[in-house]
PDB file of C-alpha atoms in Angstrom:
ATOM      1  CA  UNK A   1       2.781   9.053   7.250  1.00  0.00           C
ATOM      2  CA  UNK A   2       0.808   7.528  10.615  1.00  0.00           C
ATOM      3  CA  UNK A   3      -1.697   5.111   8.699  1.00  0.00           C
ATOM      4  CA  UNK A   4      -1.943   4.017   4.983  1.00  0.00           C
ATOM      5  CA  UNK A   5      -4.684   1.795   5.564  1.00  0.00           C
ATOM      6  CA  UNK A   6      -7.890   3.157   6.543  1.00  0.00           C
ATOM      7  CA  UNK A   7     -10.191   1.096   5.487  1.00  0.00           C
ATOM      8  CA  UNK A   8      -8.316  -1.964   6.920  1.00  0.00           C
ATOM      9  CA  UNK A   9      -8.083  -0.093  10.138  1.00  0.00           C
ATOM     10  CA  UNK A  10     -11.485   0.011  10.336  1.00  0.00           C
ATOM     11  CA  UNK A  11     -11.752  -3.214  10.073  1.00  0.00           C
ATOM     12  CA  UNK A  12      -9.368  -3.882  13.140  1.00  0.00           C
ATOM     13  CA  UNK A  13     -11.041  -1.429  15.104  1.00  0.00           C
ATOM     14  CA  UNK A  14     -14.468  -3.811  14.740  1.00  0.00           C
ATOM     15  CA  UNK A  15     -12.345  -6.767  16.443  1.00  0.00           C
ATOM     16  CA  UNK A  16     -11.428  -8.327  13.037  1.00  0.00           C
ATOM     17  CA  UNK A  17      -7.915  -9.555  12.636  1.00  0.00           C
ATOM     18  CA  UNK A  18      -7.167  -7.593   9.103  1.00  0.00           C
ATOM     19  CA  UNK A  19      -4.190  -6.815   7.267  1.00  0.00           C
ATOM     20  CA  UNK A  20      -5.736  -6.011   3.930  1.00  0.00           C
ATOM     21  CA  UNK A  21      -7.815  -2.760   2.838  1.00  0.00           C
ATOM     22  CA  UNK A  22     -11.092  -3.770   1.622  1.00  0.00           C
ATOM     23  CA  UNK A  23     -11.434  -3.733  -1.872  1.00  0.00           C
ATOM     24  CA  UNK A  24     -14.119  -5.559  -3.063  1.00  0.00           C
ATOM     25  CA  UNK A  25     -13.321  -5.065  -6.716  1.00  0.00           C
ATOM     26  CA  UNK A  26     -10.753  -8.197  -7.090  1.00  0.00           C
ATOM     27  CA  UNK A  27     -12.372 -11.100  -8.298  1.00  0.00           C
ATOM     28  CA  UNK A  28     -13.336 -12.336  -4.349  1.00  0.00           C
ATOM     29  CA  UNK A  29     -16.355 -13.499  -3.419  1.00  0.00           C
ATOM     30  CA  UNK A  30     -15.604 -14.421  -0.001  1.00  0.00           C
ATOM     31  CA  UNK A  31     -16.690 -10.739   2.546  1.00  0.00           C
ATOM     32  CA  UNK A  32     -14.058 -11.796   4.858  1.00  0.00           C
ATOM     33  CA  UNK A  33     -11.029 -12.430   2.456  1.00  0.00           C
ATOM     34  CA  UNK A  34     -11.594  -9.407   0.056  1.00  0.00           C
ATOM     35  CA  UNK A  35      -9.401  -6.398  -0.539  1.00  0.00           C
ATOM     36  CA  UNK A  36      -5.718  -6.167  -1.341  1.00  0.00           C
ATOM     37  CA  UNK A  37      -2.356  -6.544   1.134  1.00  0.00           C
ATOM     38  CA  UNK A  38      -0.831  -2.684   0.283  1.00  0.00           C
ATOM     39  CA  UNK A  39       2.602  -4.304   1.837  1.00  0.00           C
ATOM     40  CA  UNK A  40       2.874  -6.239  -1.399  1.00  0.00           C
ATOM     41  CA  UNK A  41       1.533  -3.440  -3.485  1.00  0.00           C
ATOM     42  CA  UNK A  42       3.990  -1.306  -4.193  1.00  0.00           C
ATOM     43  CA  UNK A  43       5.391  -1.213  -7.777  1.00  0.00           C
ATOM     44  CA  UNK A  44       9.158  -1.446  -6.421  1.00  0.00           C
ATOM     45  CA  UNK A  45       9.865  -5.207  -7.386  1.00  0.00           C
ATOM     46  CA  UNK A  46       5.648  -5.933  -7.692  1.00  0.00           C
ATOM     47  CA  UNK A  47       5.439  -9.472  -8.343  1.00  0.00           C
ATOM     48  CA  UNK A  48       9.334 -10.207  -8.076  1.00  0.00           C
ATOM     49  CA  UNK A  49       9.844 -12.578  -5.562  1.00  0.00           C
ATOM     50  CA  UNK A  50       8.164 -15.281  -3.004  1.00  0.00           C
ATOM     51  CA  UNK A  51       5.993 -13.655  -0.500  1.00  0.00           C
ATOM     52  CA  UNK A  52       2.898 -12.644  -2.091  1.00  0.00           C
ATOM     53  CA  UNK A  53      -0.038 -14.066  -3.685  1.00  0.00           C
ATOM     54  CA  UNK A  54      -1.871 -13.981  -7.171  1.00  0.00           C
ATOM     55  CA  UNK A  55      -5.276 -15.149  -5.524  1.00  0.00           C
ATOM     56  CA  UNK A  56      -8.063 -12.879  -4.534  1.00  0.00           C
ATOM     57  CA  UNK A  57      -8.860 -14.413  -1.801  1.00  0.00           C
ATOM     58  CA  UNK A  58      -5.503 -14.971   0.005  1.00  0.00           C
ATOM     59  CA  UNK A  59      -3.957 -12.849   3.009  1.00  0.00           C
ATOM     60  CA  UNK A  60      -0.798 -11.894   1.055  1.00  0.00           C
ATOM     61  CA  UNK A  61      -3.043 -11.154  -2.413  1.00  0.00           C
ATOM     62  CA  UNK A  62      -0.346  -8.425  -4.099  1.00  0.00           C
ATOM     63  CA  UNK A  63      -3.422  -6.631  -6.352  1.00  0.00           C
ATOM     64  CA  UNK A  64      -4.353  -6.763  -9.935  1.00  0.00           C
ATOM     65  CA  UNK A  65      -1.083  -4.585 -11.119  1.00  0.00           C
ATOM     66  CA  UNK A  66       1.851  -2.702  -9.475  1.00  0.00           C
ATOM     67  CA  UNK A  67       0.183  -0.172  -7.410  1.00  0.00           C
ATOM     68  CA  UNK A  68      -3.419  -0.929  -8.143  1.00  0.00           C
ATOM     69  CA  UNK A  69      -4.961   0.302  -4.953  1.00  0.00           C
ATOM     70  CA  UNK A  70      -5.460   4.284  -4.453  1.00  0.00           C
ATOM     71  CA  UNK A  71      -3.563   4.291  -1.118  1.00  0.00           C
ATOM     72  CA  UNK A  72      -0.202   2.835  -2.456  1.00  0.00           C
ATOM     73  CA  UNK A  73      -0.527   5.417  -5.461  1.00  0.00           C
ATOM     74  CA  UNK A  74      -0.857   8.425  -2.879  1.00  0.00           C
ATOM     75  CA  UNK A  75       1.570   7.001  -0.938  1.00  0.00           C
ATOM     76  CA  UNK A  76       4.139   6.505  -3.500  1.00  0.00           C
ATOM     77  CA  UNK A  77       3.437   9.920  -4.662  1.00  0.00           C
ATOM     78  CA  UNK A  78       3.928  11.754  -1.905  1.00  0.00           C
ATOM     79  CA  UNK A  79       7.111   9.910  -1.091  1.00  0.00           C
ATOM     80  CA  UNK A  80       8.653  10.620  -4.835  1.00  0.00           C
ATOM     81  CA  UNK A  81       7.719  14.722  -4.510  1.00  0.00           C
ATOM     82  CA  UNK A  82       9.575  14.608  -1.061  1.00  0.00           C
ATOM     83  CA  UNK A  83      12.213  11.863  -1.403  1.00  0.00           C
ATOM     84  CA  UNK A  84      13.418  11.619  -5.137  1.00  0.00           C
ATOM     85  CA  UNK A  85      15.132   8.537  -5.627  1.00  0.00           C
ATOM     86  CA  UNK A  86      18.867   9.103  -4.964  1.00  0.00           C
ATOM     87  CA  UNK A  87      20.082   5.798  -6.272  1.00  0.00           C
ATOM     88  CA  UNK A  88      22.610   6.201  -8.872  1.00  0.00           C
ATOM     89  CA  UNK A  89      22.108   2.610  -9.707  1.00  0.00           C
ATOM     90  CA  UNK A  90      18.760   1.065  -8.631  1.00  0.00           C
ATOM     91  CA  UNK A  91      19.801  -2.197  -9.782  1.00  0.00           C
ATOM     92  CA  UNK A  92      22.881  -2.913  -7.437  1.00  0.00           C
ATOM     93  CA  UNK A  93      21.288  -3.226  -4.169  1.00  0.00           C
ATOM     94  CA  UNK A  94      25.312  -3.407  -2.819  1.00  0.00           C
ATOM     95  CA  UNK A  95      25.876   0.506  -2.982  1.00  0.00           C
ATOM     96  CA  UNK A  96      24.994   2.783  -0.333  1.00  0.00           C
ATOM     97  CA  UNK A  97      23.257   5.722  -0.789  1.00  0.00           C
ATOM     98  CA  UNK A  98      24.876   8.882  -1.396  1.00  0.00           C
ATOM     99  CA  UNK A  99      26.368  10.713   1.818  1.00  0.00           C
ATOM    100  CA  UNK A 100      23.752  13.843   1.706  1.00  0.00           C
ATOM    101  CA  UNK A 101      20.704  11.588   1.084  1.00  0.00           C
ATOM    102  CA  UNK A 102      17.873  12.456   3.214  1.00  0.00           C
ATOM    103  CA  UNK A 103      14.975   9.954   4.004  1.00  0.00           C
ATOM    104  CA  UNK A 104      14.481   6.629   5.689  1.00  0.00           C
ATOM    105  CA  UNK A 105      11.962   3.555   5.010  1.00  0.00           C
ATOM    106  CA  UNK A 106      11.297   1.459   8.092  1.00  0.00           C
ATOM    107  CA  UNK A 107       7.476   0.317   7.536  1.00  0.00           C
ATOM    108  CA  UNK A 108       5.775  -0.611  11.247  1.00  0.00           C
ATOM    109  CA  UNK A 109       3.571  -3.680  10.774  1.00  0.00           C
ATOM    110  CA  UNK A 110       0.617  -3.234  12.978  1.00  0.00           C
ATOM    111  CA  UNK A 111      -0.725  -7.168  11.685  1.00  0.00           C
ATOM    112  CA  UNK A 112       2.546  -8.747  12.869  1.00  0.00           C
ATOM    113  CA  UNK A 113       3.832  -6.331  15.458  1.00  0.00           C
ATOM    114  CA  UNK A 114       7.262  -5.658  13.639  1.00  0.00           C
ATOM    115  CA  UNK A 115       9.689  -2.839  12.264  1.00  0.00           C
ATOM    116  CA  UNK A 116      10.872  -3.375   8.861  1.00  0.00           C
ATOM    117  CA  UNK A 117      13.548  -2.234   7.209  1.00  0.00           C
ATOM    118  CA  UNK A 118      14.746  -3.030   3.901  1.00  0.00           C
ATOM    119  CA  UNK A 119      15.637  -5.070   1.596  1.00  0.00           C
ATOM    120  CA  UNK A 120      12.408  -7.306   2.309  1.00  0.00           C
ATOM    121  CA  UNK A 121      12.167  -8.414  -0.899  1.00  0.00           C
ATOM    122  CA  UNK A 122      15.909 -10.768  -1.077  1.00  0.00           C
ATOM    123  CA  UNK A 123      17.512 -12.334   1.488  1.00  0.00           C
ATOM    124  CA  UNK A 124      20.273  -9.601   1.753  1.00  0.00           C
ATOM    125  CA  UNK A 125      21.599  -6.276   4.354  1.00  0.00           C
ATOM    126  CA  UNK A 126      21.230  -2.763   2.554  1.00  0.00           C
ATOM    127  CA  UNK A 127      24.415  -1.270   2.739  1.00  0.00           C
ATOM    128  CA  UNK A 128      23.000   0.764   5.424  1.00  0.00           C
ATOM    129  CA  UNK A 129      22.089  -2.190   7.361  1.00  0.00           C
ATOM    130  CA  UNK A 130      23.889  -0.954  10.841  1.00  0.00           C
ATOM    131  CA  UNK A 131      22.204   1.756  10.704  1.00  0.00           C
ATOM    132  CA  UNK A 132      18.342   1.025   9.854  1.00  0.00           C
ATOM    133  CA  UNK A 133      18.677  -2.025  12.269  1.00  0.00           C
ATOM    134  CA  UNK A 134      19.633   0.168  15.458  1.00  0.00           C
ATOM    135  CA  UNK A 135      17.138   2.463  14.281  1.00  0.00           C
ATOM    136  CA  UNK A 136      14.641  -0.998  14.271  1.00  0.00           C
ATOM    137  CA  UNK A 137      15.183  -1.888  17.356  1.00  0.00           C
ATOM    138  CA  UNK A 138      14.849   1.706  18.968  1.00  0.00           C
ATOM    139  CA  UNK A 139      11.856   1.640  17.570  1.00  0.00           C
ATOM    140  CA  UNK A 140      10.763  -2.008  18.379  1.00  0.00           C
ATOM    141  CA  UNK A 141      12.035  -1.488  22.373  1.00  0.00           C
ATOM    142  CA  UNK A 142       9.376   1.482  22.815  1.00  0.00           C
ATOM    143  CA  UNK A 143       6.784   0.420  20.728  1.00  0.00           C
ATOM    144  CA  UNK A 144       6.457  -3.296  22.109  1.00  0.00           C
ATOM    145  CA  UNK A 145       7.229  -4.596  18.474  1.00  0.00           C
ATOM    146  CA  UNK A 146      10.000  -6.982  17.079  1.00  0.00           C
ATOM    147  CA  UNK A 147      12.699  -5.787  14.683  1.00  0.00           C
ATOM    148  CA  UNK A 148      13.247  -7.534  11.796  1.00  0.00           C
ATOM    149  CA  UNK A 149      14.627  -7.095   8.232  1.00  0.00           C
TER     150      UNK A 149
END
Protein backbone atom coordinates (compact mmCIF):
# COMPACT_ATOMS: atom_id res chain seq x y z
CA UNK A 1 0.00 0.00 0.00
CA UNK A 2 1.96 3.49 -1.24
CA UNK A 3 0.21 6.00 1.30
CA UNK A 4 -2.13 5.43 4.34
CA UNK A 5 -2.30 8.90 5.17
CA UNK A 6 -3.95 11.18 2.90
CA UNK A 7 -5.12 13.66 4.68
CA UNK A 8 -1.77 14.09 6.55
CA UNK A 9 -0.11 14.13 3.21
CA UNK A 10 -1.90 16.90 2.34
CA UNK A 11 -0.88 18.56 4.94
CA UNK A 12 2.92 18.01 4.08
CA UNK A 13 2.38 18.88 0.67
CA UNK A 14 1.21 22.66 2.06
CA UNK A 15 4.86 22.94 3.73
CA UNK A 16 3.57 21.75 7.17
CA UNK A 17 5.75 19.36 9.05
CA UNK A 18 2.80 16.59 9.81
CA UNK A 19 2.81 13.18 10.90
CA UNK A 20 -0.78 12.89 11.99
CA UNK A 21 -4.08 12.65 9.73
CA UNK A 22 -6.35 15.36 10.60
CA UNK A 23 -9.07 14.40 12.61
CA UNK A 24 -10.64 17.03 14.22
CA UNK A 25 -13.03 14.88 16.20
CA UNK A 26 -10.56 14.16 19.35
CA UNK A 27 -11.11 16.43 22.00
CA UNK A 28 -8.29 19.17 20.39
CA UNK A 29 -8.80 22.49 20.14
CA UNK A 30 -5.55 23.50 18.93
CA UNK A 31 -5.87 23.51 14.34
CA UNK A 32 -2.30 22.69 14.27
CA UNK A 33 -2.08 19.71 16.81
CA UNK A 34 -5.39 17.90 15.81
CA UNK A 35 -5.86 14.49 14.27
CA UNK A 36 -4.49 11.12 15.29
CA UNK A 37 -0.69 9.44 14.75
CA UNK A 38 -2.08 6.08 12.57
CA UNK A 39 1.63 4.61 13.56
CA UNK A 40 0.26 4.19 17.06
CA UNK A 41 -3.15 3.22 15.89
CA UNK A 42 -3.19 -0.03 15.15
CA UNK A 43 -5.03 -2.45 17.51
CA UNK A 44 -1.87 -4.91 17.61
CA UNK A 45 -0.59 -4.03 21.24
CA UNK A 46 -2.84 -0.39 21.16
CA UNK A 47 -1.94 1.24 24.25
CA UNK A 48 0.72 -1.47 25.42
CA UNK A 49 3.80 0.12 25.83
CA UNK A 50 5.85 3.65 26.05
CA UNK A 51 5.76 5.50 22.86
CA UNK A 52 2.47 6.97 22.44
CA UNK A 53 0.30 9.47 23.92
CA UNK A 54 -3.26 9.70 25.60
CA UNK A 55 -3.48 13.58 24.85
CA UNK A 56 -5.27 15.10 21.95
CA UNK A 57 -3.10 17.42 21.33
CA UNK A 58 0.29 15.60 21.33
CA UNK A 59 2.42 14.38 18.18
CA UNK A 60 2.37 10.69 19.24
CA UNK A 61 -1.68 10.95 20.32
CA UNK A 62 -2.54 6.89 19.75
CA UNK A 63 -6.62 7.75 19.12
CA UNK A 64 -9.65 7.32 21.20
CA UNK A 65 -9.61 3.23 20.87
CA UNK A 66 -7.59 0.53 19.00
CA UNK A 67 -8.09 1.40 15.47
CA UNK A 68 -10.30 4.41 15.79
CA UNK A 69 -9.38 6.18 12.62
CA UNK A 70 -10.97 4.87 9.14
CA UNK A 71 -7.53 4.49 7.49
CA UNK A 72 -6.01 2.00 10.08
CA UNK A 73 -9.44 -0.01 9.83
CA UNK A 74 -9.03 -0.27 5.88
CA UNK A 75 -5.69 -0.89 6.29
CA UNK A 76 -5.90 -3.62 8.72
CA UNK A 77 -8.55 -5.08 6.64
CA UNK A 78 -7.07 -5.39 3.66
CA UNK A 79 -3.95 -6.80 5.21
CA UNK A 80 -6.08 -9.69 7.23
CA UNK A 81 -8.09 -10.77 3.67
CA UNK A 82 -4.53 -11.02 2.04
CA UNK A 83 -2.16 -11.97 4.89
CA UNK A 84 -4.07 -14.12 7.57
CA UNK A 85 -2.18 -14.21 10.58
CA UNK A 86 0.13 -17.27 10.47
CA UNK A 87 1.26 -17.14 14.05
CA UNK A 88 0.62 -20.28 15.80
CA UNK A 89 1.25 -18.45 18.99
CA UNK A 90 0.82 -14.64 18.88
CA UNK A 91 1.94 -14.33 22.30
CA UNK A 92 5.63 -15.67 22.04
CA UNK A 93 7.23 -13.10 20.00
CA UNK A 94 10.50 -15.80 20.11
CA UNK A 95 9.06 -18.17 17.29
CA UNK A 96 9.51 -17.62 13.76
CA UNK A 97 6.99 -17.77 11.42
CA UNK A 98 6.12 -20.79 9.66
CA UNK A 99 8.49 -21.75 6.60
CA UNK A 100 5.64 -21.16 3.74
CA UNK A 101 4.45 -17.84 5.26
CA UNK A 102 4.05 -15.22 2.75
CA UNK A 103 4.06 -11.42 3.64
CA UNK A 104 6.39 -8.85 5.10
CA UNK A 105 5.79 -5.59 7.40
CA UNK A 106 8.52 -2.99 7.03
CA UNK A 107 6.48 0.45 7.50
CA UNK A 108 8.59 3.55 5.65
CA UNK A 109 8.32 6.63 7.87
CA UNK A 110 8.07 9.57 5.62
CA UNK A 111 8.05 12.08 9.18
CA UNK A 112 11.38 10.59 10.33
CA UNK A 113 12.94 9.30 7.15
CA UNK A 114 13.25 5.58 8.40
CA UNK A 115 12.43 1.80 7.52
CA UNK A 116 10.87 -0.08 10.22
CA UNK A 117 10.69 -3.36 10.86
CA UNK A 118 9.31 -5.10 13.70
CA UNK A 119 9.01 -5.65 16.84
CA UNK A 120 8.67 -1.73 17.51
CA UNK A 121 6.69 -2.12 20.26
CA UNK A 122 9.63 -4.09 22.91
CA UNK A 123 13.02 -3.76 22.89
CA UNK A 124 13.59 -7.19 21.16
CA UNK A 125 14.80 -8.94 17.28
CA UNK A 126 11.83 -10.94 15.57
CA UNK A 127 13.10 -14.16 14.93
CA UNK A 128 13.39 -13.05 11.46
CA UNK A 129 15.51 -10.24 12.40
CA UNK A 130 18.49 -11.07 9.69
CA UNK A 131 16.32 -11.05 7.35
CA UNK A 132 13.88 -7.87 7.68
CA UNK A 133 17.08 -5.85 8.64
CA UNK A 134 18.98 -6.56 5.21
CA UNK A 135 15.78 -6.04 3.66
CA UNK A 136 15.84 -2.38 5.85
CA UNK A 137 18.73 -1.33 4.79
CA UNK A 138 18.20 -2.21 0.97
CA UNK A 139 15.56 -0.24 1.28
CA UNK A 140 17.07 2.66 3.40
CA UNK A 141 20.42 2.77 0.84
CA UNK A 142 18.02 3.66 -2.25
CA UNK A 143 15.53 5.54 -0.67
CA UNK A 144 17.90 8.05 1.30
CA UNK A 145 16.26 6.78 4.65
CA UNK A 146 17.80 5.19 7.88
CA UNK A 147 17.08 1.61 8.93
CA UNK A 148 16.04 0.99 12.13
CA UNK A 149 14.06 -1.57 14.21
Amino acid sequence: MLITNPDGRKKAEEGTFWRKNTNNKNGCSNSQKIGVDLNRNFAYKWKCCSGSSSDACASTYRGSSAASEPEIQALQNYVADIFPDQRQNDNNLNSPTNKHATGIAIDVHSYGQAIVWPWGHIKKEAPEHIELQTLGRKMGYFGSYKPEQ
